[in-house]
mmCIF file of N, CA and C in Angstrom:
data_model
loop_
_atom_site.group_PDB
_atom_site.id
_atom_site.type_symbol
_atom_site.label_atom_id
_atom_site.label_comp_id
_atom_site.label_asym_id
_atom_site.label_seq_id
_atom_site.Cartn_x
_atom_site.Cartn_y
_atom_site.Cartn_z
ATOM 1 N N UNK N 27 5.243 -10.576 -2.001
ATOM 2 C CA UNK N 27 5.262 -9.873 -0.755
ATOM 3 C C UNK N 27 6.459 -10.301 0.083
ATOM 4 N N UNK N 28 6.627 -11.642 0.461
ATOM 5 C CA UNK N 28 7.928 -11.815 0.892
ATOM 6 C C UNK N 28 8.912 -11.668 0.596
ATOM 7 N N UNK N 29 9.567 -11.790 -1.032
ATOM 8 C CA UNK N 29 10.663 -11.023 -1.757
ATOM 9 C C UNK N 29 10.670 -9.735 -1.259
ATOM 10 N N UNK N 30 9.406 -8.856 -1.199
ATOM 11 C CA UNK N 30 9.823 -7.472 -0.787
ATOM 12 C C UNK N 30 9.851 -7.383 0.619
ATOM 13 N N UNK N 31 9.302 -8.045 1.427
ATOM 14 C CA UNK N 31 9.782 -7.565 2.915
ATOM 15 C C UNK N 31 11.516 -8.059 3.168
ATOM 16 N N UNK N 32 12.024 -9.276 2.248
ATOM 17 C CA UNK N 32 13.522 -9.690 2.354
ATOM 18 C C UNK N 32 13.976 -8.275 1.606
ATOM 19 N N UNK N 33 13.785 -7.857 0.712
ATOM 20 C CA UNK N 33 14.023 -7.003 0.080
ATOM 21 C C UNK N 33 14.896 -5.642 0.833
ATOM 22 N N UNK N 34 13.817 -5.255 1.940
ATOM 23 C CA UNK N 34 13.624 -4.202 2.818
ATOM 24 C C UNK N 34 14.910 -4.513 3.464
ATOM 25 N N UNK N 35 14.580 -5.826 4.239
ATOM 26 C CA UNK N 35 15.350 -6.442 5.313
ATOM 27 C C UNK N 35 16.930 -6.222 5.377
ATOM 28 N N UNK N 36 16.992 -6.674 3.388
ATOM 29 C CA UNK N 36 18.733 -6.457 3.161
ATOM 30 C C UNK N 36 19.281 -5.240 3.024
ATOM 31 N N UNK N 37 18.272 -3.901 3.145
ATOM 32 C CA UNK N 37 18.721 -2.588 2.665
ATOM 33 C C UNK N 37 18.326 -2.286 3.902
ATOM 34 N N UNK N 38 17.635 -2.247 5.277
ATOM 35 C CA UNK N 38 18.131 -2.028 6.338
ATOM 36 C C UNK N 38 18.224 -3.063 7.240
ATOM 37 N N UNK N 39 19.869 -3.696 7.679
ATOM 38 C CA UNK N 39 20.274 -4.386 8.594
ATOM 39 C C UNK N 39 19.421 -4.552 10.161
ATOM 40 N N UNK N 40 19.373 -2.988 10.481
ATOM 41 C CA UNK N 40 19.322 -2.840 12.069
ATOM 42 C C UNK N 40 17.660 -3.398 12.010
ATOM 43 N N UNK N 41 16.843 -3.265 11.422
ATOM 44 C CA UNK N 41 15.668 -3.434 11.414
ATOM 45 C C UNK N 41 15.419 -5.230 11.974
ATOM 46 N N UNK N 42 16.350 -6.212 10.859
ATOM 47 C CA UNK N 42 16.112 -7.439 10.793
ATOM 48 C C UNK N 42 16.581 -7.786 12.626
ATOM 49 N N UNK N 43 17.300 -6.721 13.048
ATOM 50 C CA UNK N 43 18.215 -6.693 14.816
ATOM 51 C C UNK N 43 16.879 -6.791 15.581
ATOM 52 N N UNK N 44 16.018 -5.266 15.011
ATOM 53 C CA UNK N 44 14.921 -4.860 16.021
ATOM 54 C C UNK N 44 14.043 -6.224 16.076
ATOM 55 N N UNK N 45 13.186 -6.343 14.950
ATOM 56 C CA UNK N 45 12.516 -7.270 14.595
ATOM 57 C C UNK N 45 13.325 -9.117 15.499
ATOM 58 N N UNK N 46 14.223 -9.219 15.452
ATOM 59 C CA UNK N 46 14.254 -10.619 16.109
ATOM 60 C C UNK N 46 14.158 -10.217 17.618
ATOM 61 N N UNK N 47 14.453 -9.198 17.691
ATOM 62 C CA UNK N 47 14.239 -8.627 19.513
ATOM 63 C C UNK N 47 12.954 -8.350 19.807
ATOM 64 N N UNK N 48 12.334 -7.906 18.845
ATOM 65 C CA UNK N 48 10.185 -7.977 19.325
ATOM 66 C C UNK N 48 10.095 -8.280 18.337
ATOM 67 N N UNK N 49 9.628 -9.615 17.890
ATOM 68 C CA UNK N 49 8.494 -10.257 17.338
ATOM 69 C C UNK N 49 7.404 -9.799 17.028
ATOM 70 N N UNK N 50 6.485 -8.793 18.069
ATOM 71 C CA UNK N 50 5.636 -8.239 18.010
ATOM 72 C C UNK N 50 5.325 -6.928 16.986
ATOM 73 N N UNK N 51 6.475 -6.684 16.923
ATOM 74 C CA UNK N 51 6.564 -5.555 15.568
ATOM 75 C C UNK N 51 6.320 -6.194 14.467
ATOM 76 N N UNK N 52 6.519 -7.624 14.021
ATOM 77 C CA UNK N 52 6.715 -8.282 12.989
ATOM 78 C C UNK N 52 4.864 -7.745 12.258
ATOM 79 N N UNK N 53 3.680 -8.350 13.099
ATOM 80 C CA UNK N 53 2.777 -7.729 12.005
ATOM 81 C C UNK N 53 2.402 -6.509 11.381
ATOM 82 N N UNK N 54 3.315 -4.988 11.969
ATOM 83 C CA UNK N 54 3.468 -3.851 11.752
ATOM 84 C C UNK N 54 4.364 -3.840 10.524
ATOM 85 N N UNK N 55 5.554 -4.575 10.686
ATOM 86 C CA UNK N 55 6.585 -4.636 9.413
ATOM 87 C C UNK N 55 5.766 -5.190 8.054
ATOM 88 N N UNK N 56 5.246 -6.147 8.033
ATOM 89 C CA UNK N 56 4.228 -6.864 7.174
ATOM 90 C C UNK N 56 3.368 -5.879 6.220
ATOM 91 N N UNK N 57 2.689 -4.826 7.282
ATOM 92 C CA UNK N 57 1.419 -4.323 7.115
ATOM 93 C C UNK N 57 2.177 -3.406 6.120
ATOM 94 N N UNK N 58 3.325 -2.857 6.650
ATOM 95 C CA UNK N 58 4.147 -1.382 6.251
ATOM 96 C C UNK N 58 4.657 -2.043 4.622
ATOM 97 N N UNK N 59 5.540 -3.323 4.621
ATOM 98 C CA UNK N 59 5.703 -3.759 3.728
ATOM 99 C C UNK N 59 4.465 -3.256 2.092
ATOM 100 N N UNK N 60 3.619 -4.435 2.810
ATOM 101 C CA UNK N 60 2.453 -4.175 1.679
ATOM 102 C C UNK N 60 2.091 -2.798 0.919
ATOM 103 N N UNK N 61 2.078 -1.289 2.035
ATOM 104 C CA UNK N 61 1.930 -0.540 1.522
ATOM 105 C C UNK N 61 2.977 0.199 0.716
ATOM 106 N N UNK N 62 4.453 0.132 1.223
ATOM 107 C CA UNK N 62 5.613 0.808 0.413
ATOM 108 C C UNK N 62 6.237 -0.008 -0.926
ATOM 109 N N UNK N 63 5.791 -1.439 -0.718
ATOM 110 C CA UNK N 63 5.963 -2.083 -1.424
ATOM 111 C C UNK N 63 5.156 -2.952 -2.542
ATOM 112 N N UNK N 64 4.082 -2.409 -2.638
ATOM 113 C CA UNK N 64 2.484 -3.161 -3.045
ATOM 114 C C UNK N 64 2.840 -4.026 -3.742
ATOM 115 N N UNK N 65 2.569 -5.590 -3.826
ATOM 116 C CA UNK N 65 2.881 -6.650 -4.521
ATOM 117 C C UNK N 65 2.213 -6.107 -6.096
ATOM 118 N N UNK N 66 1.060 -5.828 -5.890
ATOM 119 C CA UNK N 66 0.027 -5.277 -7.132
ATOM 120 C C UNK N 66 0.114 -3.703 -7.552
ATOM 121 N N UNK N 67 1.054 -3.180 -8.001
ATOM 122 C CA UNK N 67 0.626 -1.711 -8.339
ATOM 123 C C UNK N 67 -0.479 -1.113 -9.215
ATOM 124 N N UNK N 68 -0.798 -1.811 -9.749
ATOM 125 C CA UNK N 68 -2.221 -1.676 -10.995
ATOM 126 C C UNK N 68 -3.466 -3.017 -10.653
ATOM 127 N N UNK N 69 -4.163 -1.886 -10.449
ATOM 128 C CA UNK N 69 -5.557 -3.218 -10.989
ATOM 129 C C UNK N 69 -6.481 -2.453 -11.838
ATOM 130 N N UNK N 70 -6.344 -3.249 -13.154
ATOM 131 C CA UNK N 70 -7.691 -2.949 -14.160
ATOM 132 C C UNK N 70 -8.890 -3.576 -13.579
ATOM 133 N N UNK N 71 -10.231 -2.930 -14.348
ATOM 134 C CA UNK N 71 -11.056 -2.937 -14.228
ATOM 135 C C UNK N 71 -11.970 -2.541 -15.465
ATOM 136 N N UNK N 72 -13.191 -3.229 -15.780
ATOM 137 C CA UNK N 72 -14.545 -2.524 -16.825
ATOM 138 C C UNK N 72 -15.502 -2.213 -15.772
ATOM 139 N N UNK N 73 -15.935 -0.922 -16.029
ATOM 140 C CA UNK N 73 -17.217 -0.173 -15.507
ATOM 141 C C UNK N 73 -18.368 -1.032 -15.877
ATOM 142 N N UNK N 74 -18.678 -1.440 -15.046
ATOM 143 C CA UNK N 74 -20.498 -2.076 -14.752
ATOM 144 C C UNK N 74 -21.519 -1.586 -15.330
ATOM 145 N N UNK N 75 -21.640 -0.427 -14.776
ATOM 146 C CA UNK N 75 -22.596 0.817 -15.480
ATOM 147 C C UNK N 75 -22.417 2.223 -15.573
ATOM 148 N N UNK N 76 -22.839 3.015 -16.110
ATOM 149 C CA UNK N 76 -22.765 4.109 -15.580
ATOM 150 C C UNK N 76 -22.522 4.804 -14.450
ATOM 151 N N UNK N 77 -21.391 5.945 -14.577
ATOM 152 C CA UNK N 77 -20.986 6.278 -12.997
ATOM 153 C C UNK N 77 -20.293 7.457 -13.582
ATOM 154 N N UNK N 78 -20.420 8.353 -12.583
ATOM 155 C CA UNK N 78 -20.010 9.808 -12.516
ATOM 156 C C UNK N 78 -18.985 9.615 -11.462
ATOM 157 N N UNK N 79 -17.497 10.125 -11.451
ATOM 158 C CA UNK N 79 -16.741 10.021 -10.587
ATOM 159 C C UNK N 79 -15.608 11.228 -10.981
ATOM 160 N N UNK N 80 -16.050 12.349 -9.940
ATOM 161 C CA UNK N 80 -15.552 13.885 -9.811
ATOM 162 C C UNK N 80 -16.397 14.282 -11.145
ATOM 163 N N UNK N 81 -15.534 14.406 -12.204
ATOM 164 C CA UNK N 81 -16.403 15.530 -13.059
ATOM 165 C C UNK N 81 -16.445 14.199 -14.460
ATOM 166 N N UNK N 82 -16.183 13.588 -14.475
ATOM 167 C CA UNK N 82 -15.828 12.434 -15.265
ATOM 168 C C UNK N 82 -17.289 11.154 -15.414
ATOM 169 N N UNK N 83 -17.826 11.265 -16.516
ATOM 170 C CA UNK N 83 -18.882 10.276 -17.027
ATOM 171 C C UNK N 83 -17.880 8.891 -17.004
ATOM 172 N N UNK N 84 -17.978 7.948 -16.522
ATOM 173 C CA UNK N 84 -17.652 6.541 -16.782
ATOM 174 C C UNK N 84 -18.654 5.641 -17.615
ATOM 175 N N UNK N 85 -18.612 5.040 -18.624
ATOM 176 C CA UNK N 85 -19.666 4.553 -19.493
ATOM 177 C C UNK N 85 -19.673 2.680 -19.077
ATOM 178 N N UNK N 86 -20.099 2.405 -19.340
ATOM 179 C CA UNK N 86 -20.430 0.430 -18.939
ATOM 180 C C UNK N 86 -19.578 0.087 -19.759
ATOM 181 N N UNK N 87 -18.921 -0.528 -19.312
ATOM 182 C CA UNK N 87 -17.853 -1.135 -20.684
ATOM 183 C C UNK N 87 -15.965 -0.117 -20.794
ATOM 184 N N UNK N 88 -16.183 0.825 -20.180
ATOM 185 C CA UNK N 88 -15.099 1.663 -19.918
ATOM 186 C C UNK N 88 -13.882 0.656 -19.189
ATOM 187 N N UNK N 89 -12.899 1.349 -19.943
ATOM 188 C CA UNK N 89 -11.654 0.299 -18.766
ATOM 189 C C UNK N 89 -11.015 1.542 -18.054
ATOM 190 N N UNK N 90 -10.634 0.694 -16.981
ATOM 191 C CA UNK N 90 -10.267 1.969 -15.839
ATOM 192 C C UNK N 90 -9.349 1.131 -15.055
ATOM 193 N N UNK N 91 -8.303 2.257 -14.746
ATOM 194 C CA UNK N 91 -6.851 1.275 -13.802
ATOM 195 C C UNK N 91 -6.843 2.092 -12.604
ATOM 196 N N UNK N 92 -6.572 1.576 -11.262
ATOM 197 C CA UNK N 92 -6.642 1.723 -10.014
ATOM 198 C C UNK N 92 -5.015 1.267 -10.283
ATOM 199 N N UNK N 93 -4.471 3.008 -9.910
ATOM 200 C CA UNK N 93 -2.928 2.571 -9.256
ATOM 201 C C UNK N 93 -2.852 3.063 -8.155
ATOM 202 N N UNK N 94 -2.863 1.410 -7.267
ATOM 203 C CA UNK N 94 -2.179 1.092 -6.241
ATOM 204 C C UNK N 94 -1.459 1.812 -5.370
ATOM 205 N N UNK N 95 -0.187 1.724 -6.505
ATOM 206 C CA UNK N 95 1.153 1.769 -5.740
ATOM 207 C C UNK N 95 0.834 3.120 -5.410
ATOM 208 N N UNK N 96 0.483 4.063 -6.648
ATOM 209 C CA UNK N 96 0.501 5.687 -6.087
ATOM 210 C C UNK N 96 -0.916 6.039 -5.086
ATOM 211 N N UNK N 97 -1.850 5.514 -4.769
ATOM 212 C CA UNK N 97 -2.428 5.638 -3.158
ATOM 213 C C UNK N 97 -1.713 5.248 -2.169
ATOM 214 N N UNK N 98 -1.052 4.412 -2.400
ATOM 215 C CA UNK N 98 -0.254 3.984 -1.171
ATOM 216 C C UNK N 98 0.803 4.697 -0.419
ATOM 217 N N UNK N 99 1.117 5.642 -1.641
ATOM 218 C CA UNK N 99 1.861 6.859 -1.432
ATOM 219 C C UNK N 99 1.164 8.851 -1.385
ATOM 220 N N UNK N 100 0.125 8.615 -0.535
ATOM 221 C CA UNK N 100 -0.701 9.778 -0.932
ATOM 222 C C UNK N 100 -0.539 10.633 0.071
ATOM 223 N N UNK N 101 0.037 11.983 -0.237
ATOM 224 C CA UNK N 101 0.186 12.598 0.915
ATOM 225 C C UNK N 101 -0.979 12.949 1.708
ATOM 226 N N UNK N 102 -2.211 13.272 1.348
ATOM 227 C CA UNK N 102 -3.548 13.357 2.070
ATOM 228 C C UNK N 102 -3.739 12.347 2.770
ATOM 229 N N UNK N 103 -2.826 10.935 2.727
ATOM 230 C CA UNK N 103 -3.627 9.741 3.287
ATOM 231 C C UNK N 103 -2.865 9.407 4.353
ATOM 232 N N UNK N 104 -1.296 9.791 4.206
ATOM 233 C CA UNK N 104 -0.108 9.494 5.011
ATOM 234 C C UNK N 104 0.681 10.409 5.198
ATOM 235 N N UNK N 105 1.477 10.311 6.532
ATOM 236 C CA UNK N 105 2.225 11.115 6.905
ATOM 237 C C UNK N 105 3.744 10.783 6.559
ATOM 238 N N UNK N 106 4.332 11.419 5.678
ATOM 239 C CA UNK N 106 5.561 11.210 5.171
ATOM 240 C C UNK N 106 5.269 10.017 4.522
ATOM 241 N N UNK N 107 4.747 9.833 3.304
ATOM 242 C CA UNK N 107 4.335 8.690 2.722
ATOM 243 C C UNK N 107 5.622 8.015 1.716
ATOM 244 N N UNK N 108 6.919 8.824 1.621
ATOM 245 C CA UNK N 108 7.194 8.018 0.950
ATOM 246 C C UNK N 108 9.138 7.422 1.768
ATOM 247 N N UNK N 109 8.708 7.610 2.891
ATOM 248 C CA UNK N 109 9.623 6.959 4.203
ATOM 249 C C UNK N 109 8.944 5.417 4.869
ATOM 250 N N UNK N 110 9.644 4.440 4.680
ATOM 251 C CA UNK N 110 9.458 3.518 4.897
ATOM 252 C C UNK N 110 9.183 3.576 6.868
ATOM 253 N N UNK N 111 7.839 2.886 7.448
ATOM 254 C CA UNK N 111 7.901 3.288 8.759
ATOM 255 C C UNK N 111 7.015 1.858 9.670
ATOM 256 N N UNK N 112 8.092 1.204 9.929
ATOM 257 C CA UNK N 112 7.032 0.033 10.109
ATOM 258 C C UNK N 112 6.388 0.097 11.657
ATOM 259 N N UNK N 113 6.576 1.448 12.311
ATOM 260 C CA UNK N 113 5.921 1.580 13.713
ATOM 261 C C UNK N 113 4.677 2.162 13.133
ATOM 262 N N UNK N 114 4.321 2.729 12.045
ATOM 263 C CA UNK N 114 3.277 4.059 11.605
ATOM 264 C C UNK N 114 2.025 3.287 11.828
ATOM 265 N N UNK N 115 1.639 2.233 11.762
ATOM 266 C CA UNK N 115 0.340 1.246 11.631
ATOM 267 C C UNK N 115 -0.890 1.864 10.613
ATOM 268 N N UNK N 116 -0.030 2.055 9.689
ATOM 269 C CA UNK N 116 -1.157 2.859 8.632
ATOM 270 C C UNK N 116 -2.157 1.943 7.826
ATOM 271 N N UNK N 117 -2.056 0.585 7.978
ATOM 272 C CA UNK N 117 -3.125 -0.497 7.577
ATOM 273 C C UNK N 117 -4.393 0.215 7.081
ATOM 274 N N UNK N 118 -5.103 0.541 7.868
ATOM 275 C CA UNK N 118 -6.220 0.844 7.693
ATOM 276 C C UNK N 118 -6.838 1.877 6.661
ATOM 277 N N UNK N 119 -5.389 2.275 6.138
ATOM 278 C CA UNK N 119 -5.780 3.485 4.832
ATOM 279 C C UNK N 119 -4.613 2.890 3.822
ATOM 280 N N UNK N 120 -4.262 1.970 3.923
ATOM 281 C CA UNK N 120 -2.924 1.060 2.900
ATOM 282 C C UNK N 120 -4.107 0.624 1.992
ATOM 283 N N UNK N 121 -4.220 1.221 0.942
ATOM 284 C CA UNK N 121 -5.220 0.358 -0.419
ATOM 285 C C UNK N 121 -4.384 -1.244 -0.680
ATOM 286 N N UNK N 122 -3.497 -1.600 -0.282
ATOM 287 C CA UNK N 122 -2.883 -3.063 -0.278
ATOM 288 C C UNK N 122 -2.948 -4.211 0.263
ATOM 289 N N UNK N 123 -3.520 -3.318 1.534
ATOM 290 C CA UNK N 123 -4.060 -4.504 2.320
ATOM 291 C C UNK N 123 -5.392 -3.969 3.087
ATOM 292 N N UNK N 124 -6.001 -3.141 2.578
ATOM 293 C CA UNK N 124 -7.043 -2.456 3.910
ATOM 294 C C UNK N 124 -8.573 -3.605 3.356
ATOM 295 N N UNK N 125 -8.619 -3.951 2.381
ATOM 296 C CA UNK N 125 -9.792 -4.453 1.497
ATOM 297 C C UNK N 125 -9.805 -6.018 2.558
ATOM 298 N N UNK N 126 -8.957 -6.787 3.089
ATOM 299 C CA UNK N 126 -8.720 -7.332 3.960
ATOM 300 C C UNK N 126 -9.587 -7.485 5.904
ATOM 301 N N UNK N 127 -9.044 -5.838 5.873
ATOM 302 C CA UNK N 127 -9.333 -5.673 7.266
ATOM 303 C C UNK N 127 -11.036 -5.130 7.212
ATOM 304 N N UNK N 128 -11.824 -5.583 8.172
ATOM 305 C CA UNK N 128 -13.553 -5.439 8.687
ATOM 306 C C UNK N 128 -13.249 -4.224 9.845
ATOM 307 N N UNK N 129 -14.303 -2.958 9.404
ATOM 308 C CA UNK N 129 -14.255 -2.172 10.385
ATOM 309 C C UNK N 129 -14.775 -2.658 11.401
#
């Protein structure tokens, strides 16, 4: 995660400007990070038990991959999802870090 927020940092200059001038943006940059940048783009998984999900039987023992990176980029979920925006405060629908945050 920190490689990629330096990452960001060196491909836009003015940002690392804004950011030492409010501090306070810094946990917005973080949050934004995680989602454009997901440390984890894949997480496997085996099905528990039986489960129907959309039109799809899942059996106990099934392996199944949760990609990440492409929710994080979902146009139903975000607005201009694939523009880096560290004012957007989209946390709360970022699959990268939302498992984190308590409604």
């Amino acid at each position: 995660m920190i490689t990629n927020g330096v990452r960001y940092l060196t491909e836009e200059p003015a940002l690392q400007t804004e950011l030492a001038g409010d501090p306070g943006l810094i946990p917005s940059f973080i949050e934004e990070v995680l989602r454009y940048y997901p440390p984890i783009v894949a997480i496997g998984r085996v099905v528990k038990e039986d489960v129907t999900v959309g039109e799809r039987l899942l059996r106990a023992g099934d392996q199944v991959i949760s990609w990440v990176g492409a929710a994080n980029r979902d146009e139903s979920k975000f607005k201009d999802p694939n523009r880096f925006d560290p004012g957007a405060n989209r946390i709360r629908t970022c699959r990268s870090a939302s498992a984190s945050i308590s409604a």
